[in-house]
Coordinates of C-alpha atoms in Angstrom, one line a residue:
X1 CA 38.2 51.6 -8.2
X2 CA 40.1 51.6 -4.6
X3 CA 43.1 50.3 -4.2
X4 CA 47.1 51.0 -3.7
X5 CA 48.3 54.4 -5.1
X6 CA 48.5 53.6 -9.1
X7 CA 52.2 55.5 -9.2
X8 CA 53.2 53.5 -6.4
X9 CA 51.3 50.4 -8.0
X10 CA 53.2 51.0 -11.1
X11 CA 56.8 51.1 -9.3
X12 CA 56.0 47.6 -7.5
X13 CA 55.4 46.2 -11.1
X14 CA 57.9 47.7 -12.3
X15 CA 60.5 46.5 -10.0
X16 CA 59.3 42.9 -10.1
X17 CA 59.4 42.8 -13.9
X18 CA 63.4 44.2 -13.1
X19 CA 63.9 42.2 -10.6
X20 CA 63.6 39.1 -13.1
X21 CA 65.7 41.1 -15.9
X22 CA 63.1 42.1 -17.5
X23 CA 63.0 45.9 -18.3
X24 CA 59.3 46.7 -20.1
X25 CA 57.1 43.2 -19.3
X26 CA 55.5 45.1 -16.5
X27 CA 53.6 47.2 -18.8
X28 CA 51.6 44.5 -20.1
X29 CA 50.9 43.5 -16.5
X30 CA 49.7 47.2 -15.9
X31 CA 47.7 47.3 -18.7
X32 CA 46.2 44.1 -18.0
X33 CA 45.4 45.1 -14.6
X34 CA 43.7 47.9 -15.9
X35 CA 42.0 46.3 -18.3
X36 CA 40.2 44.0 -15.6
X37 CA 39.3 47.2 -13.8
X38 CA 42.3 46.2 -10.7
X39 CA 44.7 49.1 -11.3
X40 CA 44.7 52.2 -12.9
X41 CA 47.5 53.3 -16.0
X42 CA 48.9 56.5 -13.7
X43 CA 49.7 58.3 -17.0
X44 CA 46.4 58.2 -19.2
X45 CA 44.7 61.3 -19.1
X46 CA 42.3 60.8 -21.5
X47 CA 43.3 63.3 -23.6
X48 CA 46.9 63.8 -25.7
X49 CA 50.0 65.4 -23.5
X50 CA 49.2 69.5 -23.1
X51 CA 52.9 70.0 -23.9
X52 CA 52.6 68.1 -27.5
X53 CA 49.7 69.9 -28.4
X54 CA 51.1 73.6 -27.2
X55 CA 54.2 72.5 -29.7
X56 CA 52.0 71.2 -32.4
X57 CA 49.8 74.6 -32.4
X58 CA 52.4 76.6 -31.7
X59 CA 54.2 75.6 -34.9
X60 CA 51.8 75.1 -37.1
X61 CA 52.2 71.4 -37.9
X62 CA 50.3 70.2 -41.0
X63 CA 51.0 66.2 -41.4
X64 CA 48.8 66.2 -44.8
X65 CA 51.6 64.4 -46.9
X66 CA 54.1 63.2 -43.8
X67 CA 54.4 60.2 -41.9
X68 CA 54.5 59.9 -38.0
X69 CA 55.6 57.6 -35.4
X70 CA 54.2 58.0 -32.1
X71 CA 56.6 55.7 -29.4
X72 CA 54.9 53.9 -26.1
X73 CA 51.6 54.8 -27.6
X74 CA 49.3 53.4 -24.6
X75 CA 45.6 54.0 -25.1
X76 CA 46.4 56.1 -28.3
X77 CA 45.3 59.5 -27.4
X78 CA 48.9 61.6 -28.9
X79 CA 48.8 59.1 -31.8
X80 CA 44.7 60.0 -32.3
X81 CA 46.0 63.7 -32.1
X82 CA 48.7 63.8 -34.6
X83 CA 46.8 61.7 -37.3
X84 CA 44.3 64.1 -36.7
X85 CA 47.1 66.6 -38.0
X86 CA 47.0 64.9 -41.0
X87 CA 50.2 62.5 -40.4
X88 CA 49.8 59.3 -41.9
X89 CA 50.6 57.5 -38.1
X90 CA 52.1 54.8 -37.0
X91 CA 51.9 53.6 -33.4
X92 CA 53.2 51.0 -31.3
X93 CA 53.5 49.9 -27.5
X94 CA 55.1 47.0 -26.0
X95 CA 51.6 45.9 -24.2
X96 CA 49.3 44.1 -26.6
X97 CA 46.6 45.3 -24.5
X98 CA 47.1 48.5 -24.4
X99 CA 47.3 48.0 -28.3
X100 CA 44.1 46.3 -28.5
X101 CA 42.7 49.0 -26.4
X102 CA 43.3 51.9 -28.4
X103 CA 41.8 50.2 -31.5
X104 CA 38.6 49.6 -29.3
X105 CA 38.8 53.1 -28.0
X106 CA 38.8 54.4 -31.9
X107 CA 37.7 52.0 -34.0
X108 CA 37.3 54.6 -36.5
X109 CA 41.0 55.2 -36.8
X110 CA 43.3 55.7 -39.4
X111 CA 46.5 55.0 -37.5
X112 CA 48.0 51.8 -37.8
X113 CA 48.8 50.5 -34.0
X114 CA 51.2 47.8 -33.5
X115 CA 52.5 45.9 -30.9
X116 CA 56.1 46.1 -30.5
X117 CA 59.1 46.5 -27.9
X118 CA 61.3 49.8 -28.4
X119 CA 64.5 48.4 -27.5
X120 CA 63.7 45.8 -30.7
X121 CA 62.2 47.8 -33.5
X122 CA 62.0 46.7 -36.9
X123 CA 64.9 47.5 -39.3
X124 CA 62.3 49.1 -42.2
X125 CA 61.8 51.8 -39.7
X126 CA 65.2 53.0 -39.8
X127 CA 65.7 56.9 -40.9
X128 CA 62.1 56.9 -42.6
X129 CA 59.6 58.9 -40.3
X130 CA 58.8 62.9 -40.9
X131 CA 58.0 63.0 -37.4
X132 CA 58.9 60.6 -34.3
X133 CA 57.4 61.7 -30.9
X134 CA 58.5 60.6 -27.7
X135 CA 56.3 61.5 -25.0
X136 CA 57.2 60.0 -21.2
X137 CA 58.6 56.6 -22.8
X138 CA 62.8 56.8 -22.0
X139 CA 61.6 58.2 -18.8
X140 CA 59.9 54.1 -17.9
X141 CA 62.8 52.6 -18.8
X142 CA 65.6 51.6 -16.3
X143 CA 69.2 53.0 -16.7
X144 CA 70.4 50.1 -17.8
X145 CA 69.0 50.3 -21.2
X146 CA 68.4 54.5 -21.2
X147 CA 71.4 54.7 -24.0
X148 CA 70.2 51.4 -26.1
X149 CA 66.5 53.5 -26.2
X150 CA 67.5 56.6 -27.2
X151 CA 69.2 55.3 -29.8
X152 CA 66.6 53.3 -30.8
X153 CA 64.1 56.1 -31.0
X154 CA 66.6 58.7 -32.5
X155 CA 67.6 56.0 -35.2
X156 CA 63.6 56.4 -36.5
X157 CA 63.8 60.2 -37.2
X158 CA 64.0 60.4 -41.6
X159 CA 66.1 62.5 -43.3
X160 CA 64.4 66.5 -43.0
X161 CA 62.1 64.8 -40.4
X162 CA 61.6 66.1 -36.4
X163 CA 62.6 64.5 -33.3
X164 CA 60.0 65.7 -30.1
X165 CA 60.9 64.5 -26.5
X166 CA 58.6 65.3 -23.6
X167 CA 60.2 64.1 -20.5
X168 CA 60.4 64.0 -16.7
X169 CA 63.3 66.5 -15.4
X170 CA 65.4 65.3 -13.0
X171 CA 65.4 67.7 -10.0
X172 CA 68.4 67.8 -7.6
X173 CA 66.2 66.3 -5.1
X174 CA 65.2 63.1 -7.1
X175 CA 66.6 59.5 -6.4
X176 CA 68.2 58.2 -9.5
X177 CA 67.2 54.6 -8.8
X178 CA 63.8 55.4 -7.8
X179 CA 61.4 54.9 -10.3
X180 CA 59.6 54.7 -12.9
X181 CA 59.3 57.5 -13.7
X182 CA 63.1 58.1 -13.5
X183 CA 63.5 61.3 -14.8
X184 CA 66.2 62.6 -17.3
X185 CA 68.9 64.8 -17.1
X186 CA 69.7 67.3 -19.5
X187 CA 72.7 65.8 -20.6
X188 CA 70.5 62.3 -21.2
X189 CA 68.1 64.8 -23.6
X190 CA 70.9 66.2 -25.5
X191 CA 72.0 62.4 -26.1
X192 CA 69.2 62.2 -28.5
X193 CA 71.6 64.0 -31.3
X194 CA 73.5 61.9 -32.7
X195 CA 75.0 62.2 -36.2
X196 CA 73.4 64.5 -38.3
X197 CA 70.1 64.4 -35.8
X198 CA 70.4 67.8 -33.8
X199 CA 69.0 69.8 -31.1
X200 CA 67.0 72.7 -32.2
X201 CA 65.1 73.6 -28.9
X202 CA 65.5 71.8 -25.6
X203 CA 63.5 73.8 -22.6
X204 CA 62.4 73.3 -18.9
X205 CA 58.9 73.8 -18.3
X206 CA 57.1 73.8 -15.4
X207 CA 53.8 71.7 -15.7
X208 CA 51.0 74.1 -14.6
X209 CA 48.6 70.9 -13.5
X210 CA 51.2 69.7 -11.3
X211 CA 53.0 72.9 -9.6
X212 CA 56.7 72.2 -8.9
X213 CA 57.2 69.7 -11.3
X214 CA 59.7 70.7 -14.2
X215 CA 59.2 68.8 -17.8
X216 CA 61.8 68.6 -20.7
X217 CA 60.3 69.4 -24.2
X218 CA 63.3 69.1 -26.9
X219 CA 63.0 69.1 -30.1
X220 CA 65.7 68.0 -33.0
X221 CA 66.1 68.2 -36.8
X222 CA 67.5 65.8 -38.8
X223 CA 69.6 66.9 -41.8
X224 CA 68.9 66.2 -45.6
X225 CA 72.1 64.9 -47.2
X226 CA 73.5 67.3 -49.4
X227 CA 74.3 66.3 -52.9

């Protein structure tokens, strides 16, 4: 397809669907877009995020026995990954079209895909999950509801379960208000502990595909209560 730059594409959406106090509806409108072949999703790669799967491989995760939630799961490619781990997987994305496209993309799947909106998530997930990932999610979402979203996707993590956060790092140079992406501070990553959620590694990367670009990967433990 030709057309307008899809990052910059993605940023008129996105401000329209602000504009009319509306912080996630443009992501069905990309998707849809997409979906008749008249944009392009800027962040599907076709493939799960490299830094996931360098954590995954680099700790050895086995699933076989765990549950996972993957958050702003898109066409499904981490959630694909990490079932493929063995996690029994939940996904879910506020687009029902990207929701219905990952279940046409693997229609083989064992992950259950949902459609639902982050800042609303259902009260049985609460404290349950093994592992929640958060891959480039916070990062879409206006200021404005930053704090209500983090604590929304920390508030998923179980008890003895893993928090992982790949993010945008904000660079000196970057406008706050211009976005999405709008990238996190460090202080914005550490907000993810909370309680007896807690940090175990938070690191700046720099993202070899894209040279000069810095990523967060963070990744926090929660706590089994002690009896």
């Amino acid at each position: 397809m030709t057309g307008p730059d899809p990052e910059e594409h993605a940023r008129r959406l996105a401000a329209e669907s602000l504009s009319a106090d509306d912080p996630t509806g443009w992501f069905e409108r990309l998707y849809a877009e997409a979906e008749q072949g008249e944009a392009v999703v800027p962040w599907d790669r076709g493939a799960p995020h490299r830094m996931l799967v360098e954590w995954a491989r680099a700790a050895g995760l086995d699933g076989h026995g765990r549950t996972a939630l993957v958050i702003g799961s898109g066409l499904g490619e981490d959630a694909e990954f990490f079932s493929g781990l063995g996690f029994r997987t939940v996904a879910f994305d506020v687009s029902a079209t990207a929701v219905r496209a990952a279940r046409r993309r693997f229609p083989d799947s064992t992950v259950r895909y949902l459609t639902a909106d982050l800042l609303d998530t259902p009260d049985d997930w609460e404290k349950v999950f093994d592992l929640v990932v958060e891959s480039l999610t916070v990062q879409a979402l206006p200021r404005s509801v930053r704090l209500e979203a983090v604590a929304r996707v920390a508030g998923t993590v179980g008890p003895g379960g893993t928090l992982i956060v790949v993010a945008a790092a904000r660079d000196k140079r970057d406008d706050p208000d211009q976005g999405p992406p709008w990238p996190l501070t460090r202080a914005e990553v550490e907000s993810f502990a909370t309680g007896d959620l807690r940090p175990v590694r938070i690191e700046a990367v720099r993202d070899a595909q894209q040279p000069g670009v810095r990523r967060w990967r963070a990744q926090f433990h929660r706590d089994r209560p002690r009896h």
